[in-house]
XYZ file of C-alpha atoms in Angstrom:
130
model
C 113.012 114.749 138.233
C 116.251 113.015 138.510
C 117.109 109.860 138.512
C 113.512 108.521 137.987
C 113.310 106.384 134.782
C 109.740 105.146 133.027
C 108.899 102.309 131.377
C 106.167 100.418 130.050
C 105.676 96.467 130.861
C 103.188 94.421 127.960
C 101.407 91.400 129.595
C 100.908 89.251 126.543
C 98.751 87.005 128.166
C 96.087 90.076 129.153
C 96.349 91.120 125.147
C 95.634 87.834 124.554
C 93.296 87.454 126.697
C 91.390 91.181 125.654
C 91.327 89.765 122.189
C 90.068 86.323 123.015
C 87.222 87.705 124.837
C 86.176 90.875 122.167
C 86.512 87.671 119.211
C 84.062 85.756 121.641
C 81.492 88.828 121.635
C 81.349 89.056 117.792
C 78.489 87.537 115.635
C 80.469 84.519 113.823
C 82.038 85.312 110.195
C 83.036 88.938 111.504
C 86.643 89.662 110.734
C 88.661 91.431 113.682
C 91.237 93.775 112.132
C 93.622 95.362 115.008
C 95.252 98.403 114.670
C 98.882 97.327 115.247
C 99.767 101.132 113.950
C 102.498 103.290 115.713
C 104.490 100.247 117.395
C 101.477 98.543 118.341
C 100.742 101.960 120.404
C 103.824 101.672 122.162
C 103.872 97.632 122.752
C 106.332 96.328 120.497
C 104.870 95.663 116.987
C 105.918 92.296 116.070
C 105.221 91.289 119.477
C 101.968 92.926 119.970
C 100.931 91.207 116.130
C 101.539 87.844 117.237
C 99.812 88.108 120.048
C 96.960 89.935 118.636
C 97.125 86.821 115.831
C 97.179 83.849 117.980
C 94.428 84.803 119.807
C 92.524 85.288 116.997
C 92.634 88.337 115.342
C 92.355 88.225 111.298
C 93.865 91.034 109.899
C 96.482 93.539 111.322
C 95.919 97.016 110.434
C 99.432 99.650 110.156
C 99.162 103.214 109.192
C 102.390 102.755 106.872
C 104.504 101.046 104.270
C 107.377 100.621 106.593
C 105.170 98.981 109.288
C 103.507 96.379 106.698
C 107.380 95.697 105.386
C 108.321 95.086 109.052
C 105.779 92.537 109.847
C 106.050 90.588 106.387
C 109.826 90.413 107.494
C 109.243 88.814 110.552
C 107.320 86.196 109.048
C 103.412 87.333 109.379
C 101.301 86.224 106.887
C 98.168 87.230 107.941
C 96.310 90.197 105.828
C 97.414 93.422 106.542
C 95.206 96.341 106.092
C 97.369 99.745 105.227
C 94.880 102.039 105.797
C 97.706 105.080 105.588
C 98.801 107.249 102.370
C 100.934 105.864 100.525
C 103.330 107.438 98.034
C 102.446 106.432 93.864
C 106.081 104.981 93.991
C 105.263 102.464 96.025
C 102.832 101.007 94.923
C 104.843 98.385 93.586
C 106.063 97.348 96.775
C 102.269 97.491 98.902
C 100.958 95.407 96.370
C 103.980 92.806 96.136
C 103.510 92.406 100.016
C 99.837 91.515 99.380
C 98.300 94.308 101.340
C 94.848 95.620 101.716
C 95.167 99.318 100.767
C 92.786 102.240 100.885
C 92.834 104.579 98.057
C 91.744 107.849 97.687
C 91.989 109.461 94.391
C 91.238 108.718 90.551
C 94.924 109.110 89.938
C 96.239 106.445 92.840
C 93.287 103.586 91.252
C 94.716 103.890 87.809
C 97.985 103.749 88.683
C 97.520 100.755 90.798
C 95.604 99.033 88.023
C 98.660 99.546 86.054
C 101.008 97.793 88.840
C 98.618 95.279 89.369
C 98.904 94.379 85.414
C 102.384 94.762 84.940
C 102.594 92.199 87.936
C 100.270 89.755 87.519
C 98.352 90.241 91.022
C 95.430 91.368 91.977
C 94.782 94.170 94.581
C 92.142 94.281 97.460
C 91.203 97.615 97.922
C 89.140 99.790 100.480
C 87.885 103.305 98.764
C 87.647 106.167 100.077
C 84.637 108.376 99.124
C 84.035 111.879 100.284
């Protein structure tokens, strides 16, 4: 196929406008959490996230530590759910960004009590039980 090229064009006002109207249909109180994960699905993270955000969304969720990083560069403050592995070593660094995380073993609580001490802070966790 040569010479065709693809491409994919984000209308922020119809994201906005998608989240405006799901917020609208929830009972009141409900937190929104949109996935964000994997480049916003292809739409440009930090774009996508501030979109997602000023229409209303409350928390974005990312599937990694290098997604959550990227979006507390760029300035968001809103929570961020990590609802991905993430490696005992960084720890540290997940809980210094202030993220939601989802643990799922004995070993990855205690050692995240441990950061959480040694730091000061206080972690707000999701478990996981099988």
């Amino acid at each position: 196929m040569r010479g065709e090229l693809t491409w994919c064009e984000v209308s922020a006002s119809a994201l906005e406008r998608n989240i405006k109207t799901l917020k609208g249909r929830l009972p009141p109180h409900t937190t929104l959490a949109v996935a964000v994960k994997s480049n916003a699905y292809g739409h440009g993270l930090e774009l996508a996230s501030r979109v997602f955000l000023r229409a209303g969304a409350d928390w974005l969720c990312v599937h990694s530590l290098a997604e959550a990083r990227a979006l507390r560069a760029c300035g968001v403050k809103a929570p961020l759910y990590l609802f991905g592995p993430i490696a005992p070593e960084s720890l540290d660094e997940a809980v210094s960004l202030s993220l939601r995380l989802v643990t799922y073993t004995h070993e990855q609580l205690t050692r995240l009590i441990e950061v959480c001490e040694r730091q000061g802070r206080v972690a707000r966790l999701h478990l996981k039980v099988e």
